[in-house]
XYZ file of N, CA and C in Angstrom:
168
model
N 10.972 -10.859 13.624
C 10.456 -11.877 12.773
C 9.226 -10.791 11.465
N 9.426 -10.041 12.221
C 8.514 -9.043 10.804
C 9.420 -8.496 9.437
N 9.728 -8.821 10.023
C 11.114 -8.391 8.755
C 11.303 -9.195 7.816
N 10.440 -10.746 8.234
C 11.605 -11.665 7.401
C 10.475 -11.430 5.996
N 8.776 -11.037 5.659
C 8.529 -11.703 5.166
C 7.743 -10.174 4.206
N 8.743 -9.311 4.745
C 8.358 -7.731 4.322
C 9.913 -7.326 3.330
N 9.949 -6.924 2.166
C 11.344 -5.943 1.905
C 10.728 -4.553 1.761
N 11.809 -3.563 2.617
C 12.102 -2.646 2.022
C 12.735 -2.085 1.270
N 13.531 -1.373 0.847
C 14.706 -0.328 1.049
C 14.786 0.477 -0.163
N 15.900 0.344 -1.376
C 15.656 0.966 -2.420
C 15.044 -0.074 -3.315
N 14.659 0.343 -4.636
C 14.507 -0.995 -5.998
C 15.259 -1.846 -6.247
N 16.025 -2.007 -5.950
C 16.721 -2.521 -6.791
C 16.894 -3.840 -4.868
N 16.916 -2.978 -3.454
C 17.052 -4.186 -2.136
C 15.831 -4.876 -2.717
N 14.778 -4.588 -2.629
C 13.301 -4.445 -2.755
C 13.586 -5.718 -4.039
N 14.050 -5.643 -5.574
C 14.172 -6.286 -6.182
C 14.962 -8.101 -5.567
N 16.092 -7.365 -5.807
C 16.441 -9.087 -5.076
C 16.126 -9.831 -3.950
N 15.033 -9.729 -3.373
C 14.703 -9.968 -2.357
C 13.246 -10.808 -3.445
N 12.993 -10.037 -4.102
C 11.696 -10.283 -4.715
C 12.513 -12.218 -5.594
N 13.316 -11.777 -6.224
C 14.071 -12.626 -6.886
C 14.519 -13.995 -6.670
N 14.955 -13.552 -4.627
C 14.993 -15.004 -3.811
C 14.331 -15.681 -3.421
N 12.204 -14.725 -3.997
C 11.294 -15.541 -3.200
C 11.383 -17.382 -4.142
N 10.976 -17.144 -5.897
C 10.960 -18.098 -6.590
C 11.798 -19.673 -5.497
N 13.863 -19.506 -5.839
C 14.164 -19.663 -4.651
C 13.976 -20.063 -4.227
N 13.793 -20.000 -3.085
C 12.737 -20.081 -1.914
C 11.828 -21.101 -1.529
N 10.829 -21.312 -3.594
C 10.117 -22.348 -3.318
C 8.505 -21.762 -3.040
N 8.533 -20.545 -4.117
C 7.318 -19.435 -3.568
C 7.107 -19.789 -5.270
N 5.226 -20.061 -5.296
C 5.120 -19.718 -6.526
C 4.499 -18.036 -6.972
N 4.602 -16.797 -6.578
C 3.800 -15.760 -6.100
C 4.520 -15.076 -5.027
N 5.116 -13.569 -6.003
C 4.901 -12.872 -5.133
C 3.938 -11.123 -5.109
N 3.801 -11.505 -3.960
C 2.433 -9.661 -3.950
C 3.595 -8.483 -3.282
N 3.194 -8.403 -4.079
C 3.622 -5.483 -4.273
C 2.599 -5.736 -3.286
N 2.825 -5.296 -2.368
C 2.585 -3.775 -1.225
C 2.409 -2.395 -1.249
N 3.019 -2.348 -2.216
C 3.972 -0.657 -1.992
C 2.663 0.212 -0.707
N 3.655 1.120 0.177
C 2.941 1.778 0.893
C 4.160 2.996 1.078
N 3.225 4.188 1.773
C 1.321 4.368 2.022
C 0.446 3.992 0.607
N -0.307 2.777 1.263
C -1.541 1.872 0.646
C -2.613 3.844 0.282
N -2.462 4.533 0.512
C -3.373 6.497 0.162
C -2.120 6.561 -0.677
N -1.018 6.310 -1.128
C 0.012 7.386 -2.183
C -0.716 6.450 -3.517
N -0.599 6.903 -4.799
C -0.401 6.492 -6.321
C 0.906 4.728 -5.864
N 0.396 4.512 -5.884
C 1.040 2.971 -6.189
C 2.259 2.852 -7.320
N 2.251 3.198 -8.503
C 2.423 2.772 -9.268
C 4.034 3.080 -10.254
N 4.505 4.902 -9.207
C 5.836 4.568 -9.425
C 6.507 3.483 -8.617
N 6.004 2.929 -7.606
C 7.071 2.210 -6.309
C 6.809 1.343 -7.819
N 5.386 0.763 -8.744
C 5.374 -0.124 -8.827
C 6.897 -0.510 -9.963
N 6.458 0.622 -10.253
C 7.346 0.875 -11.883
C 8.749 0.455 -11.556
N 9.961 1.456 -10.665
C 11.244 2.245 -10.046
C 11.143 -0.530 -9.389
N 10.207 -0.968 -9.224
C 10.346 -1.994 -8.980
C 11.167 -2.617 -10.306
N 9.815 -2.478 -11.147
C 9.739 -3.488 -12.483
C 11.427 -3.011 -12.477
N 12.187 -1.843 -12.500
C 12.747 -1.552 -13.944
C 13.704 -2.166 -12.884
N 14.057 -2.020 -11.854
C 15.003 -3.698 -11.313
C 14.721 -4.652 -11.752
N 14.100 -4.735 -11.519
C 13.738 -6.490 -11.813
C 13.778 -6.635 -13.559
N 14.254 -5.631 -14.456
C 14.422 -6.008 -16.377
C 12.608 -6.154 -16.390
N 11.897 -5.972 -16.289
C 10.597 -5.857 -16.986
C 10.182 -4.804 -17.126
N 9.986 -3.585 -17.294
C 9.935 -2.169 -17.140
C 9.717 -2.297 -19.348
N 8.741 -1.719 -19.456
C 8.041 -1.516 -22.066
C 9.481 -1.236 -21.786
N 10.091 -0.441 -22.473
C 10.952 -0.056 -23.437
C 10.491 0.070 -24.659
């Protein structure tokens, strides 16, 4: 039950879960990198690169 809404693992693992959400009917996919007291930008950048969304 806890694993279903959460995506974890490598950036590629998380990107695969993010890409599956719209196919399952999701309108948006929120991302909350953990731990929340750390700088989230490296995590967002890694996921964006895995999704091919990063700026070049």
